[in-house]
CSV table of C-alpha atoms in Angstrom, one decimal:
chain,number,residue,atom,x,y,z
A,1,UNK,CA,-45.3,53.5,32.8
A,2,UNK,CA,-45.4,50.6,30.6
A,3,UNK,CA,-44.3,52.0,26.6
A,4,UNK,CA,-46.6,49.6,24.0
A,5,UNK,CA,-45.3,48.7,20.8
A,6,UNK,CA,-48.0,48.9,17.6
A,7,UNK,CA,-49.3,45.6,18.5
A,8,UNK,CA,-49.3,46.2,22.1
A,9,UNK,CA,-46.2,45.0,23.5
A,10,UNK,CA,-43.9,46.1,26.0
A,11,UNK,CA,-41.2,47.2,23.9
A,12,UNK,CA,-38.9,45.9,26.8
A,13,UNK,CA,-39.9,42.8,26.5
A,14,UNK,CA,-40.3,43.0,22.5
A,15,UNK,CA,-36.5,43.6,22.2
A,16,UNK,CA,-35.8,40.5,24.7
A,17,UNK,CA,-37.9,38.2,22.4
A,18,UNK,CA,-35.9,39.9,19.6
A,19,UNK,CA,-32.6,39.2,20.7
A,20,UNK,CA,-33.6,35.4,21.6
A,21,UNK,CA,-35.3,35.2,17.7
A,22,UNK,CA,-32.5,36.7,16.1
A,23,UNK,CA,-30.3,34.2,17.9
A,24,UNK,CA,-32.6,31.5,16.9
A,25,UNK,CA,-32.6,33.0,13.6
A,26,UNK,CA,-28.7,32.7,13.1
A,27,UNK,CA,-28.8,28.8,14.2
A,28,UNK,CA,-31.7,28.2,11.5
A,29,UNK,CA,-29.4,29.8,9.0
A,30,UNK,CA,-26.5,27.9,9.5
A,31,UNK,CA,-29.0,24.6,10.1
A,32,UNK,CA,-30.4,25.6,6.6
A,33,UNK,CA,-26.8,25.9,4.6
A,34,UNK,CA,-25.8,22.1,6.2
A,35,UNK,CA,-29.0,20.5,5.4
A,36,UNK,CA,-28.2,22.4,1.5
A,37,UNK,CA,-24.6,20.5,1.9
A,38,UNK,CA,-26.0,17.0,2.8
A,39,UNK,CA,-28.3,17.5,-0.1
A,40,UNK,CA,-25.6,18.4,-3.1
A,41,UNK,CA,-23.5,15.7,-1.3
A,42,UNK,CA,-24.6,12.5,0.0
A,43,UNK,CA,-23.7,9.5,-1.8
A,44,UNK,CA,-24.1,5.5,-1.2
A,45,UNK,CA,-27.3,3.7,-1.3
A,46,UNK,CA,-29.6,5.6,0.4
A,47,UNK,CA,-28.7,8.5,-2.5
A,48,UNK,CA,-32.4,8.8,-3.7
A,49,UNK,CA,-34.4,8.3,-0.4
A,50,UNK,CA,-32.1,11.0,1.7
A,51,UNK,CA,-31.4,13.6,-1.4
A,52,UNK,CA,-35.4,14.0,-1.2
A,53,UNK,CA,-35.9,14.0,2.6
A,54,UNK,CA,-33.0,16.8,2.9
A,55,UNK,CA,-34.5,19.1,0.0
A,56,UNK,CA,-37.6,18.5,2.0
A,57,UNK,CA,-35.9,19.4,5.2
A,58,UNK,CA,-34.0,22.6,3.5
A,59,UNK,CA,-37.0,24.0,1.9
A,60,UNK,CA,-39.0,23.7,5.6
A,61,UNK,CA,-36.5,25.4,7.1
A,62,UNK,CA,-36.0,28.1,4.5
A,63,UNK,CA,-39.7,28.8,4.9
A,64,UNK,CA,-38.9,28.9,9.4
A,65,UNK,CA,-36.7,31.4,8.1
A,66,UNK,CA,-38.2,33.8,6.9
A,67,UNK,CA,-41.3,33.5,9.3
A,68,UNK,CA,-38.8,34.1,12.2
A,69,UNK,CA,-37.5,37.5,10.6
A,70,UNK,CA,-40.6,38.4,10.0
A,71,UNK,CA,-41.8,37.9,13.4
A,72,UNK,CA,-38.9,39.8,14.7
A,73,UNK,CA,-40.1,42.8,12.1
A,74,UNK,CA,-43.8,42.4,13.7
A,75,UNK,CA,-42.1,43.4,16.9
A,76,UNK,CA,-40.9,46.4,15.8
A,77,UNK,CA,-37.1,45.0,15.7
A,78,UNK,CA,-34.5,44.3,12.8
A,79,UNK,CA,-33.5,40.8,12.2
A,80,UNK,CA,-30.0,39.8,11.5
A,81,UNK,CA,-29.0,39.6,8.2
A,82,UNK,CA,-25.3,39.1,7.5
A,83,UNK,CA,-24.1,35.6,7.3
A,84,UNK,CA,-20.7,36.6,9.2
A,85,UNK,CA,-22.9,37.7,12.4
A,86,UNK,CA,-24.7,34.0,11.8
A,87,UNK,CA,-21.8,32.0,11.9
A,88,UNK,CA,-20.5,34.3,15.4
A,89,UNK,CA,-24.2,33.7,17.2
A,90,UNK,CA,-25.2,30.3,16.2
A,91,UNK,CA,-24.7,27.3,18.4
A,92,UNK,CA,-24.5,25.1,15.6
A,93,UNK,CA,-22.0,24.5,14.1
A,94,UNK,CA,-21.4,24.4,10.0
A,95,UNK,CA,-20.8,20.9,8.9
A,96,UNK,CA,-18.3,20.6,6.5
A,97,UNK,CA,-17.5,17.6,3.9
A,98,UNK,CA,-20.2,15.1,5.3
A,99,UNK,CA,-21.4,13.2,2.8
A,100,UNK,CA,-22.2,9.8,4.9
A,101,UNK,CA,-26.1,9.6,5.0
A,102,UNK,CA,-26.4,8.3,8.9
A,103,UNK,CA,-23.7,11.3,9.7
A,104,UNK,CA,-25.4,13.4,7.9
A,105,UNK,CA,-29.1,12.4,9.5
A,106,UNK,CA,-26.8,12.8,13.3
A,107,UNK,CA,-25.9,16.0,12.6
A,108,UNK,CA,-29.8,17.1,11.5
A,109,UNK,CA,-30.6,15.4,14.6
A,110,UNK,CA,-28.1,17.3,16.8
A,111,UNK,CA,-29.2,21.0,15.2
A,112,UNK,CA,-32.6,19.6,16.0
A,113,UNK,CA,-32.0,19.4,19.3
A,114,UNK,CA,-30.7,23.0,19.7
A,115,UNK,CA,-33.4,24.5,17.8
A,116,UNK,CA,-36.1,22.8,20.3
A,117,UNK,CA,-34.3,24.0,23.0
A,118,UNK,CA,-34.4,27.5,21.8
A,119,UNK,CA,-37.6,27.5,20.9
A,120,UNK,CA,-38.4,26.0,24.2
A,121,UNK,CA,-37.2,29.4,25.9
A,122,UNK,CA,-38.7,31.5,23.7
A,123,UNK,CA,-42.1,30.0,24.3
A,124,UNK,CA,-41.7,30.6,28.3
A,125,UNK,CA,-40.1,34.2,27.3
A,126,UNK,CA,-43.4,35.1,24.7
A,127,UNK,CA,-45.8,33.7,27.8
A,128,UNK,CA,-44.0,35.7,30.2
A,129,UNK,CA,-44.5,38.9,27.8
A,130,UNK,CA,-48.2,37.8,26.5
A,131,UNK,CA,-46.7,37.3,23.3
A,132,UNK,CA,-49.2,35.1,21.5
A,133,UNK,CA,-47.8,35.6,18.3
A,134,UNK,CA,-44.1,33.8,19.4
A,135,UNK,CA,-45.9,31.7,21.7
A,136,UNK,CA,-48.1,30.3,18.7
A,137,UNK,CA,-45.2,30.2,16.0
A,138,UNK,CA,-42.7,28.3,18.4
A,139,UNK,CA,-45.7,25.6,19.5
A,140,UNK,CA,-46.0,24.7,16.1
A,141,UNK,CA,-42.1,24.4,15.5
A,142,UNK,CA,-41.6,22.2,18.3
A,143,UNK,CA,-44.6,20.1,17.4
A,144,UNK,CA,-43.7,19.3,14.2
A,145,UNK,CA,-39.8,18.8,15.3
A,146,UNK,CA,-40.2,16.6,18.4
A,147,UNK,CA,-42.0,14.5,15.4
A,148,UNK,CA,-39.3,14.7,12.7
A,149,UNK,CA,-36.6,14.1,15.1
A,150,UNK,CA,-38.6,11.2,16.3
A,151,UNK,CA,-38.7,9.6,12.8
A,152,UNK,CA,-35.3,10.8,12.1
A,153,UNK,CA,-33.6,8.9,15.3
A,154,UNK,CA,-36.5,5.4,14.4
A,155,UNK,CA,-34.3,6.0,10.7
A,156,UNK,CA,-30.7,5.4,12.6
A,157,UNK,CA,-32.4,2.6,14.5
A,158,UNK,CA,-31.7,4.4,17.6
């Protein structure tokens, strides 16, 4: 027999979608803290222009944040919370000493590209489950993304 959660879940396949968050979870922190670097540190000529785009970018991803950990909470799980288990589970990588505005807008791009993917999972994973919740939350990220990396890659000329 099937064991609901309190918003009627499988708890089976509430701790699968879970695990997947909280993995996505770690890579959005460590995304977060580079996009915080490139902002403190970019120099040259495209100063003003970037500086703006990247507190844009930090502050959208600060809010992703906290929506993923609370999703994770609405499933009845714990979210990661220690910046030492982060840096273990994420894919990316923390970019360190980039101050180059192109290098820095390559390696938003690349994170980018991870965090699609995942959510890309999690979205068959939450239909699988009839998780609208995840389903609904990861849609939206990979909308807007697929857009921003768009215009991000049209910025390098790519």
């Amino acid at each position: 027999m099937q064991q609901l959660n309190v918003i009627g879940l499988d708890h089976h396949h509430a701790e699968q979608l879970s695990e997947k968050l909280n993995n996505l979870l770690a890579n959005y922190q460590i995304f977060y803290m580079n996009v915080r670097g490139f902002h403190w540190n970019i120099k040259g000529q495209e100063f003003f222009e970037l500086h703006a785009k990247f507190e844009e970018t930090y502050n959208d991803l600060l809010l992703k944040i906290d929506e993923i950990a609370e999703r994770i909470l609405t499933l009845g799980q714990r979210p990661l919370h220690a910046y030492s288990t982060y840096i273990k589970s994420s894919e990316i990588q923390e970019a360190k000493d980039i101050h180059d505005g192109k290098a820095c807008v390559r390696e938003i791009l690349d994170s980018y590209r991870v965090t699609i993917r995942l959510q890309r999972e999690l979205l068959e994973l939450a239909g699988d489950a009839g998780d609208e919740g995840t389903s609904a939350l990861m849609s939206d990220y990979i909308k807007e993304q697929e857009k921003t990396a768009w215009m991000l890659t049209s910025y390098l000329g790519s």
